[in-house]
Amino acid sequence: MGIEGVGARVARKEDKRFITGAGRYVDDMVVPGMKHAAFVRSPHAHAQIKKIDVKKAQAMPGVIGVLTGKELKADGIGNLICGWMIHSKDGSPMKMGAWSPLAVDKVRYVGDAVVIVVAETKGQARDAAEAVEITYKELKAVVDATKALEKGAPQVHAEAENNLIFDWEIGDAKATDAAIKAAAHVTRMKIVNNRLVPNAMEPRAALGHYDKAEDHYTCWTTSQNPHVARLVMSAFYNVAPENKLRVIAPDVGGGFGSKIYIYPEEIVCLWASKKTGVPVKWVADRTESFLTDAHGRDHVSTVEMAFDKNNRITGFKVDTIANLGAYMSLFSSCVPTYLYATLLSGQYDIPAIHANVRTVYTNTAPVDAYRGAGRPEATYLLERTMEAAARELGVSPAELRRKNFITVFPHQTPVIMNYDAGDYGASLDAAMKTSDYAGFAKRKAAAAKQGKLRGIGMSCYIEACGIAPSAAVGSLGAGVGLWESAEVRVNAVGTIEVLTGSHSHGQGHETTFAQLVNERFGVPIDSVSIVHGDTDKVQMGMGTYGSRSGAVGMSAIAKALDKVEAKAKKIAAHLLEADEGDIVIENGALKVAGTDKNVPWFQVALAAYTAHNLPAGMEPGLKETAFYDPSNFTFPAGCYICEVEIDPETGTTEIVQFVAADDFGNIINPMIVEGQVHGGIAQGVGQALLEGAHYDASGQLLTASYMDYTMPRADDLPSFKVSTSNTPCPGNPLGIKGCGEAGAIGSPPAVINAITDAIGIPDIAMPASPSTVWAAIRAATKH
């Protein structure tokens, strides 16, 4: 291991520009002749559009164009799509309602885009947007997914009777029912996973530029996967031919899944640029982000977990209603199905599992993948049930989990997944030791003397990430492949450019990817440039989401490095008059093993490009490309233990200790991994204690600003104690599992388990705000 190579705690290269304000975001982009856009959005959750009058707006100062959905449709712009086909258990395809980038006849949630105004300045565009006169016929709205299924509920889309998108199942219903019937004990729960708003630091933005001279389009956008954006906008939305469309995702200030998708604004800004003849920029304000960014979670589930007389799990039955909002977003259909129900075995050896999932339209913002995407929902369900079962059975929550752990690998679950490697007991032991789990009773007693309630909660999570392989997901309905690409260019002076289809928006790719190159060739990481986010510079790739950049993206880079290394060794062997098999790379030079004969890396690179003295038949240059399609998901796992202290007079919960013991396989940069875990836990704690999107009965979002939607602050969080163990992933060349989502997956159930332990109640709703906790304490006291 070098001082900058794999395993080193190297400070992030990219942070210099970020902390000095030199980052380049979409809002920083300025194109000659650029104008500004504002969208007129529906104030109603459900209404018919009767009339749109734009004359007053068109006459206002600075206005260049006011465009409607009818004009957009007349130009052949297509509807937004969901890219993962799911079939109901009766074989019928999912019911995908039409989603026009600008609404034409009907609006279906507050914030639905209806008109775009283009003007000289942002202020003029907003003023003119307020002058657009739209006559609506308001319709009844439905915001609750359970109520949306009821007979007589408002119909969101004509295509989906009773608002049911699909009714899907996985597992063995008969075997699961038999296990429950024969069980010595059954734990039953109703569990709600609250709706969240992603809240990336940078709001979404788009800049569309149509170049009439070249008949070419460029879109700068806040995207996690620019190549997929280009593919979908050309192939499905008919914005531009793919060869005439360039998509650039520059520095992006966070995504958490909400920037995977193609939204109406990118499509409309590109179209509006051609219509008006000027480049068109739109940047969301924070309220627009709350209203229109894809929300996360929002599940209501009932569960039954069966145990035999030895407290071994024999069956697990789940029924889930998932709210997908007003329209099906790009990956929305796979989140409550193949990213959720396939993880219901967790870390446990469960012989029979059955899950039934119904997805539902409501008059709310579309719901899609948010950090963890299905796996937090599955983990919360499973770990809340395990904790409740331990209390009902009167056994240690830790030992009930340990008794049911999978210990032999590979392990085929009843719900598709084949776990390749793991040591769940090691994470449990590490977390229990670090948290002084055995000493909790003394701390609880000491807290009681101070008038405080103290509780401890545990969560043993597993996730599937690095989603793969392409053939498998294709057979399950995915509309794209899930491989990744890389190109390694060694320049004539020995510096290296790595072009990757992965996209970095906070993950630290510019550092960790360079560390991989340093480990292989010994060149300083400052001599390595990472290029991403521009479809004209980088060959097609699949982007960043699902903790795939390490396991999939870096594996593609490793394959390209293999090819570069092989050619470099051939050149070095020729120059050194040695056998190719004797060449090794050490400290930035290619050497003949066991001798002092060597040639520096830069001389090998130069030789490749001067081509004066190459092996016979070898073509010049030193540049290689690779595509990597993983053979299996990766399966990070771990154990989180949360300890809380509650003031019974106010209901205020303080997290006094939080321990995370994770198994991420091989780790490139421990410091960056710890940062990812810290960030994930912060978001998970936010969900558990503070965050929740709430609509009123008419479909108005009540939590549409930071005044109403409570984000965690620094003093809401403790100093986390994090550690890692390592069972390398056998499914990729680097042994990496992925770390970006684990914290958000494992933490919510640990927090809620600790709170319910402190109060002595079976369940409490997330977010467990002070008022909610205070009311729960009062209710428990009455009983």
PDB file of C-alpha atoms in Angstrom, residues 310-533:
ATOM      1  CA  ASN A 310     -36.630 -22.554  19.584  1.00  0.00           C
ATOM      2  CA  ASN A 311     -37.151 -18.932  18.489  1.00  0.00           C
ATOM      3  CA  ARG A 312     -36.048 -19.558  14.945  1.00  0.00           C
ATOM      4  CA  ILE A 313     -37.878 -17.637  12.241  1.00  0.00           C
ATOM      5  CA  THR A 314     -39.968 -19.936  10.076  1.00  0.00           C
ATOM      6  CA  GLY A 315     -41.882 -17.458   7.949  1.00  0.00           C
ATOM      7  CA  PHE A 316     -42.271 -13.757   7.145  1.00  0.00           C
ATOM      8  CA  LYS A 317     -45.367 -12.306   5.485  1.00  0.00           C
ATOM      9  CA  VAL A 318     -45.563  -8.707   4.283  1.00  0.00           C
ATOM     10  CA  ASP A 319     -48.327  -6.653   2.706  1.00  0.00           C
ATOM     11  CA  THR A 320     -47.282  -3.186   1.516  1.00  0.00           C
ATOM     12  CA  ILE A 321     -49.099  -0.243  -0.009  1.00  0.00           C
ATOM     13  CA  ALA A 322     -46.607   2.125  -1.672  1.00  0.00           C
ATOM     14  CA  ASN A 323     -47.549   5.675  -2.643  1.00  0.00           C
ATOM     15  CA  LEU A 324     -45.973   6.634  -5.988  1.00  0.00           C
ATOM     16  CA  GLY A 325     -47.572  10.082  -6.159  1.00  0.00           C
ATOM     17  CA  ALA A 326     -49.190  11.691  -9.174  1.00  0.00           C
ATOM     18  CA  TYR A 327     -47.013  10.156 -11.884  1.00  0.00           C
ATOM     19  CA  MET A 328     -44.634   7.248 -12.328  1.00  0.00           C
ATOM     20  CA  SER A 329     -41.103   8.635 -12.151  1.00  0.00           C
ATOM     21  CA  LEU A 330     -38.214   7.004 -14.046  1.00  0.00           C
ATOM     22  CA  PHE A 331     -37.318   4.207 -11.595  1.00  0.00           C
ATOM     23  CA  SER A 332     -40.292   4.437  -9.243  1.00  0.00           C
ATOM     24  CA  SER A 333     -41.680   1.002 -10.059  1.00  0.00           C
ATOM     25  CA  CYS A 334     -38.562  -0.950  -9.030  1.00  0.00           C
ATOM     26  CA  VAL A 335     -38.125   0.730  -5.633  1.00  0.00           C
ATOM     27  CA  PRO A 336     -41.014  -0.972  -3.768  1.00  0.00           C
ATOM     28  CA  THR A 337     -40.512  -4.226  -5.687  1.00  0.00           C
ATOM     29  CA  TYR A 338     -37.069  -5.495  -6.694  1.00  0.00           C
ATOM     30  CA  LEU A 339     -35.117  -3.057  -4.499  1.00  0.00           C
ATOM     31  CA  TYR A 340     -37.375  -3.683  -1.498  1.00  0.00           C
ATOM     32  CA  ALA A 341     -39.022  -7.065  -1.267  1.00  0.00           C
ATOM     33  CA  THR A 342     -35.881  -8.922  -2.381  1.00  0.00           C
ATOM     34  CA  LEU A 343     -34.168  -7.751   0.839  1.00  0.00           C
ATOM     35  CA  LEU A 344     -36.860  -8.939   3.255  1.00  0.00           C
ATOM     36  CA  SER A 345     -34.719 -11.867   4.370  1.00  0.00           C
ATOM     37  CA  GLY A 346     -32.236  -9.403   5.847  1.00  0.00           C
ATOM     38  CA  GLN A 347     -29.344 -11.103   7.601  1.00  0.00           C
ATOM     39  CA  TYR A 348     -31.579 -13.977   8.647  1.00  0.00           C
ATOM     40  CA  ASP A 349     -32.085 -17.528   7.455  1.00  0.00           C
ATOM     41  CA  ILE A 350     -35.823 -17.399   6.768  1.00  0.00           C
ATOM     42  CA  PRO A 351     -37.152 -20.445   4.898  1.00  0.00           C
ATOM     43  CA  ALA A 352     -40.448 -18.925   3.727  1.00  0.00           C
ATOM     44  CA  ILE A 353     -41.166 -15.320   2.716  1.00  0.00           C
ATOM     45  CA  HIS A 354     -44.056 -13.780   0.853  1.00  0.00           C
ATOM     46  CA  ALA A 355     -44.578 -10.128   0.021  1.00  0.00           C
ATOM     47  CA  ASN A 356     -47.488  -8.468  -1.728  1.00  0.00           C
ATOM     48  CA  VAL A 357     -46.997  -4.905  -2.935  1.00  0.00           C
ATOM     49  CA  ARG A 358     -49.656  -2.579  -4.272  1.00  0.00           C
ATOM     50  CA  THR A 359     -48.521   0.738  -5.748  1.00  0.00           C
ATOM     51  CA  VAL A 360     -50.929   3.623  -5.891  1.00  0.00           C
ATOM     52  CA  TYR A 361     -51.423   7.008  -7.563  1.00  0.00           C
ATOM     53  CA  THR A 362     -52.238   9.995  -5.340  1.00  0.00           C
ATOM     54  CA  ASN A 363     -52.340  13.762  -5.874  1.00  0.00           C
ATOM     55  CA  THR A 364     -48.871  14.280  -4.430  1.00  0.00           C
ATOM     56  CA  ALA A 365     -45.363  14.771  -5.800  1.00  0.00           C
ATOM     57  CA  PRO A 366     -43.994  11.690  -7.589  1.00  0.00           C
ATOM     58  CA  VAL A 367     -42.079   9.263  -5.354  1.00  0.00           C
ATOM     59  CA  ASP A 368     -38.896   7.535  -6.487  1.00  0.00           C
ATOM     60  CA  ALA A 369     -35.540   6.302  -5.207  1.00  0.00           C
ATOM     61  CA  TYR A 370     -34.091   8.208  -2.253  1.00  0.00           C
ATOM     62  CA  ARG A 371     -30.830   7.243  -0.526  1.00  0.00           C
ATOM     63  CA  GLY A 372     -31.136   3.480  -0.046  1.00  0.00           C
ATOM     64  CA  ALA A 373     -34.176   3.131  -2.322  1.00  0.00           C
ATOM     65  CA  GLY A 374     -36.251   0.225  -1.030  1.00  0.00           C
ATOM     66  CA  ARG A 375     -33.579  -1.173   1.247  1.00  0.00           C
ATOM     67  CA  PRO A 376     -34.279   1.322   4.091  1.00  0.00           C
ATOM     68  CA  GLU A 377     -37.952   0.407   3.858  1.00  0.00           C
ATOM     69  CA  ALA A 378     -37.171  -3.322   3.988  1.00  0.00           C
ATOM     70  CA  THR A 379     -34.680  -2.934   6.827  1.00  0.00           C
ATOM     71  CA  TYR A 380     -37.040  -0.788   8.877  1.00  0.00           C
ATOM     72  CA  LEU A 381     -39.803  -3.336   8.466  1.00  0.00           C
ATOM     73  CA  LEU A 382     -37.599  -6.282   9.381  1.00  0.00           C
ATOM     74  CA  GLU A 383     -35.630  -4.719  12.234  1.00  0.00           C
ATOM     75  CA  ARG A 384     -38.646  -3.168  13.920  1.00  0.00           C
ATOM     76  CA  THR A 385     -40.336  -6.580  13.764  1.00  0.00           C
ATOM     77  CA  MET A 386     -37.270  -8.384  15.132  1.00  0.00           C
ATOM     78  CA  GLU A 387     -37.053  -5.963  18.064  1.00  0.00           C
ATOM     79  CA  ALA A 388     -40.759  -6.331  18.825  1.00  0.00           C
ATOM     80  CA  ALA A 389     -40.477 -10.116  18.594  1.00  0.00           C
ATOM     81  CA  ALA A 390     -37.559 -10.199  21.039  1.00  0.00           C
ATOM     82  CA  ARG A 391     -39.581  -8.245  23.582  1.00  0.00           C
ATOM     83  CA  GLU A 392     -42.640 -10.444  23.120  1.00  0.00           C
ATOM     84  CA  LEU A 393     -40.522 -13.588  23.465  1.00  0.00           C
ATOM     85  CA  GLY A 394     -38.671 -12.193  26.468  1.00  0.00           C
ATOM     86  CA  VAL A 395     -35.225 -12.762  24.957  1.00  0.00           C
ATOM     87  CA  SER A 396     -32.236 -10.550  24.201  1.00  0.00           C
ATOM     88  CA  PRO A 397     -32.694  -8.657  20.915  1.00  0.00           C
ATOM     89  CA  ALA A 398     -29.025  -9.326  20.153  1.00  0.00           C
ATOM     90  CA  GLU A 399     -29.236 -13.052  20.770  1.00  0.00           C
ATOM     91  CA  LEU A 400     -32.503 -13.455  18.837  1.00  0.00           C
ATOM     92  CA  ARG A 401     -30.755 -11.931  15.861  1.00  0.00           C
ATOM     93  CA  ARG A 402     -27.630 -14.025  16.357  1.00  0.00           C
ATOM     94  CA  LYS A 403     -29.676 -17.221  16.571  1.00  0.00           C
ATOM     95  CA  ASN A 404     -31.220 -16.475  13.186  1.00  0.00           C
ATOM     96  CA  PHE A 405     -28.146 -15.168  11.326  1.00  0.00           C
ATOM     97  CA  ILE A 406     -27.108 -16.722   8.028  1.00  0.00           C
ATOM     98  CA  THR A 407     -23.719 -18.319   8.626  1.00  0.00           C
ATOM     99  CA  VAL A 408     -23.028 -20.336   5.476  1.00  0.00           C
ATOM    100  CA  PHE A 409     -22.295 -18.630   2.133  1.00  0.00           C
ATOM    101  CA  PRO A 410     -23.285 -18.386  -0.605  1.00  0.00           C
ATOM    102  CA  HIS A 411     -26.871 -18.254   0.672  1.00  0.00           C
ATOM    103  CA  GLN A 412     -29.935 -18.309  -1.566  1.00  0.00           C
ATOM    104  CA  THR A 413     -32.854 -16.413  -0.045  1.00  0.00           C
ATOM    105  CA  PRO A 414     -36.476 -17.209  -0.923  1.00  0.00           C
ATOM    106  CA  VAL A 415     -36.751 -13.796  -2.603  1.00  0.00           C
ATOM    107  CA  ILE A 416     -34.243 -13.914  -5.498  1.00  0.00           C
ATOM    108  CA  MET A 417     -31.069 -12.673  -3.786  1.00  0.00           C
ATOM    109  CA  ASN A 418     -28.024 -14.902  -3.473  1.00  0.00           C
ATOM    110  CA  TYR A 419     -25.759 -13.526  -0.750  1.00  0.00           C
ATOM    111  CA  ASP A 420     -22.158 -14.184  -1.715  1.00  0.00           C
ATOM    112  CA  ALA A 421     -20.205 -13.494   1.486  1.00  0.00           C
ATOM    113  CA  GLY A 422     -20.572 -12.045   4.963  1.00  0.00           C
ATOM    114  CA  ASP A 423     -19.887 -12.362   8.672  1.00  0.00           C
ATOM    115  CA  TYR A 424     -22.855 -10.865  10.469  1.00  0.00           C
ATOM    116  CA  GLY A 425     -21.728 -12.073  13.881  1.00  0.00           C
ATOM    117  CA  ALA A 426     -18.508 -10.065  13.554  1.00  0.00           C
ATOM    118  CA  SER A 427     -20.394  -6.793  13.057  1.00  0.00           C
ATOM    119  CA  LEU A 428     -22.767  -7.598  15.912  1.00  0.00           C
ATOM    120  CA  ASP A 429     -19.869  -8.362  18.253  1.00  0.00           C
ATOM    121  CA  ALA A 430     -17.988  -5.209  17.235  1.00  0.00           C
ATOM    122  CA  ALA A 431     -21.021  -2.980  17.777  1.00  0.00           C
ATOM    123  CA  MET A 432     -21.876  -4.558  21.135  1.00  0.00           C
ATOM    124  CA  LYS A 433     -18.310  -4.174  22.368  1.00  0.00           C
ATOM    125  CA  THR A 434     -17.943  -0.551  21.240  1.00  0.00           C
ATOM    126  CA  SER A 435     -21.310   0.436  22.722  1.00  0.00           C
ATOM    127  CA  ASP A 436     -20.658  -1.397  26.026  1.00  0.00           C
ATOM    128  CA  TYR A 437     -23.972  -3.149  25.458  1.00  0.00           C
ATOM    129  CA  ALA A 438     -23.495  -5.228  28.607  1.00  0.00           C
ATOM    130  CA  GLY A 439     -23.209  -2.093  30.742  1.00  0.00           C
ATOM    131  CA  PHE A 440     -26.451  -0.529  29.529  1.00  0.00           C
ATOM    132  CA  ALA A 441     -28.495  -1.493  32.608  1.00  0.00           C
ATOM    133  CA  LYS A 442     -26.215   0.595  34.849  1.00  0.00           C
ATOM    134  CA  ARG A 443     -26.490   3.599  32.511  1.00  0.00           C
ATOM    135  CA  LYS A 444     -30.265   3.226  32.419  1.00  0.00           C
ATOM    136  CA  ALA A 445     -30.438   3.213  36.216  1.00  0.00           C
ATOM    137  CA  ALA A 446     -28.197   6.272  36.438  1.00  0.00           C
ATOM    138  CA  ALA A 447     -30.388   8.124  33.927  1.00  0.00           C
ATOM    139  CA  ALA A 448     -33.515   7.229  35.916  1.00  0.00           C
ATOM    140  CA  LYS A 449     -32.017   8.933  38.981  1.00  0.00           C
ATOM    141  CA  GLN A 450     -31.759  12.067  36.851  1.00  0.00           C
ATOM    142  CA  GLY A 451     -35.412  11.735  35.836  1.00  0.00           C
ATOM    143  CA  LYS A 452     -34.546  10.606  32.295  1.00  0.00           C
ATOM    144  CA  LEU A 453     -35.712   7.590  30.299  1.00  0.00           C
ATOM    145  CA  ARG A 454     -32.861   5.704  28.634  1.00  0.00           C
ATOM    146  CA  GLY A 455     -33.226   3.159  25.882  1.00  0.00           C
ATOM    147  CA  ILE A 456     -31.032   1.122  23.585  1.00  0.00           C
ATOM    148  CA  GLY A 457     -31.899  -0.136  20.116  1.00  0.00           C
ATOM    149  CA  MET A 458     -30.215  -2.305  17.561  1.00  0.00           C
ATOM    150  CA  SER A 459     -30.460  -2.725  13.805  1.00  0.00           C
ATOM    151  CA  CYS A 460     -28.741  -5.415  11.750  1.00  0.00           C
ATOM    152  CA  TYR A 461     -29.069  -4.340   8.132  1.00  0.00           C
ATOM    153  CA  ILE A 462     -28.104  -5.781   4.784  1.00  0.00           C
ATOM    154  CA  GLU A 463     -28.444  -4.073   1.447  1.00  0.00           C
ATOM    155  CA  ALA A 464     -28.031  -5.031  -2.160  1.00  0.00           C
ATOM    156  CA  CYS A 465     -26.184  -2.443  -4.203  1.00  0.00           C
ATOM    157  CA  GLY A 466     -24.121  -2.190  -7.358  1.00  0.00           C
ATOM    158  CA  ILE A 467     -27.360  -3.338  -8.980  1.00  0.00           C
ATOM    159  CA  ALA A 468     -26.679  -6.068 -11.531  1.00  0.00           C
ATOM    160  CA  PRO A 469     -26.234  -7.958 -13.793  1.00  0.00           C
ATOM    161  CA  SER A 470     -27.738  -6.416 -16.923  1.00  0.00           C
ATOM    162  CA  ALA A 471     -29.251  -9.654 -18.255  1.00  0.00           C
ATOM    163  CA  ALA A 472     -30.899 -10.356 -14.899  1.00  0.00           C
ATOM    164  CA  VAL A 473     -32.386  -6.904 -14.397  1.00  0.00           C
ATOM    165  CA  GLY A 474     -33.485  -6.882 -18.020  1.00  0.00           C
ATOM    166  CA  SER A 475     -35.449 -10.082 -17.400  1.00  0.00           C
ATOM    167  CA  LEU A 476     -37.113  -8.335 -14.428  1.00  0.00           C
ATOM    168  CA  GLY A 477     -38.242  -5.350 -16.491  1.00  0.00           C
ATOM    169  CA  ALA A 478     -35.356  -2.836 -16.416  1.00  0.00           C
ATOM    170  CA  GLY A 479     -35.219  -0.624 -19.485  1.00  0.00           C
ATOM    171  CA  VAL A 480     -31.438  -0.145 -19.435  1.00  0.00           C
ATOM    172  CA  GLY A 481     -28.319  -2.187 -18.758  1.00  0.00           C
ATOM    173  CA  LEU A 482     -26.486  -1.673 -15.501  1.00  0.00           C
ATOM    174  CA  TRP A 483     -22.874  -2.047 -16.555  1.00  0.00           C
ATOM    175  CA  GLU A 484     -20.289   0.727 -16.343  1.00  0.00           C
ATOM    176  CA  SER A 485     -17.591   2.012 -18.657  1.00  0.00           C
ATOM    177  CA  ALA A 486     -14.105   3.439 -18.300  1.00  0.00           C
ATOM    178  CA  GLU A 487     -11.347   4.735 -20.534  1.00  0.00           C
ATOM    179  CA  VAL A 488      -7.771   5.178 -19.312  1.00  0.00           C
ATOM    180  CA  ARG A 489      -5.627   7.558 -21.355  1.00  0.00           C
ATOM    181  CA  VAL A 490      -1.913   7.647 -20.591  1.00  0.00           C
ATOM    182  CA  ASN A 491      -0.472  10.841 -22.051  1.00  0.00           C
ATOM    183  CA  ALA A 492       2.954  11.073 -23.685  1.00  0.00           C
ATOM    184  CA  VAL A 493       4.525  12.529 -20.518  1.00  0.00           C
ATOM    185  CA  GLY A 494       3.015   9.832 -18.295  1.00  0.00           C
ATOM    186  CA  THR A 495       0.109  11.755 -16.792  1.00  0.00           C
ATOM    187  CA  ILE A 496      -3.169   9.865 -16.856  1.00  0.00           C
ATOM    188  CA  GLU A 497      -6.783  10.728 -17.608  1.00  0.00           C
ATOM    189  CA  VAL A 498      -9.528   8.390 -16.447  1.00  0.00           C
ATOM    190  CA  LEU A 499     -12.845   8.887 -18.223  1.00  0.00           C
ATOM    191  CA  THR A 500     -15.670   7.274 -16.301  1.00  0.00           C
ATOM    192  CA  GLY A 501     -19.376   6.812 -16.856  1.00  0.00           C
ATOM    193  CA  SER A 502     -19.873   7.158 -13.094  1.00  0.00           C
ATOM    194  CA  HIS A 503     -20.871  10.626 -11.900  1.00  0.00           C
ATOM    195  CA  SER A 504     -19.526  12.305  -8.775  1.00  0.00           C
ATOM    196  CA  HIS A 505     -21.780  14.586  -6.753  1.00  0.00           C
ATOM    197  CA  GLY A 506     -20.146  14.344  -3.351  1.00  0.00           C
ATOM    198  CA  GLN A 507     -18.741  10.815  -3.294  1.00  0.00           C
ATOM    199  CA  GLY A 508     -15.053  11.742  -3.766  1.00  0.00           C
ATOM    200  CA  HIS A 509     -14.411   9.989  -7.074  1.00  0.00           C
ATOM    201  CA  GLU A 510     -11.636  12.377  -8.091  1.00  0.00           C
ATOM    202  CA  THR A 511      -9.659  11.110  -5.123  1.00  0.00           C
ATOM    203  CA  THR A 512     -10.547   7.429  -4.803  1.00  0.00           C
ATOM    204  CA  PHE A 513     -10.381   6.700  -8.530  1.00  0.00           C
ATOM    205  CA  ALA A 514      -6.949   8.361  -8.646  1.00  0.00           C
ATOM    206  CA  GLN A 515      -5.854   6.253  -5.663  1.00  0.00           C
ATOM    207  CA  LEU A 516      -6.632   3.128  -7.663  1.00  0.00           C
ATOM    208  CA  VAL A 517      -4.379   4.343 -10.480  1.00  0.00           C
ATOM    209  CA  ASN A 518      -1.642   5.255  -7.992  1.00  0.00           C
ATOM    210  CA  GLU A 519      -1.804   1.773  -6.508  1.00  0.00           C
ATOM    211  CA  ARG A 520      -1.356   0.219  -9.941  1.00  0.00           C
ATOM    212  CA  PHE A 521       1.252   2.452 -11.585  1.00  0.00           C
ATOM    213  CA  GLY A 522       2.832   4.405  -8.741  1.00  0.00           C
ATOM    214  CA  VAL A 523       2.126   7.806 -10.306  1.00  0.00           C
ATOM    215  CA  PRO A 524       1.160  10.638  -7.892  1.00  0.00           C
ATOM    216  CA  ILE A 525      -2.583  11.141  -7.631  1.00  0.00           C
ATOM    217  CA  ASP A 526      -2.098  14.760  -8.720  1.00  0.00           C
ATOM    218  CA  SER A 527      -0.918  13.348 -12.056  1.00  0.00           C
ATOM    219  CA  VAL A 528      -4.281  11.600 -12.486  1.00  0.00           C
ATOM    220  CA  SER A 529      -7.351  13.459 -13.781  1.00  0.00           C
ATOM    221  CA  ILE A 530     -10.851  12.045 -13.497  1.00  0.00           C
ATOM    222  CA  VAL A 531     -13.225  13.112 -16.274  1.00  0.00           C
ATOM    223  CA  HIS A 532     -16.966  12.541 -15.996  1.00  0.00           C
ATOM    224  CA  GLY A 533     -20.352  14.114 -16.510  1.00  0.00           C
TER     225      GLY A 533
END
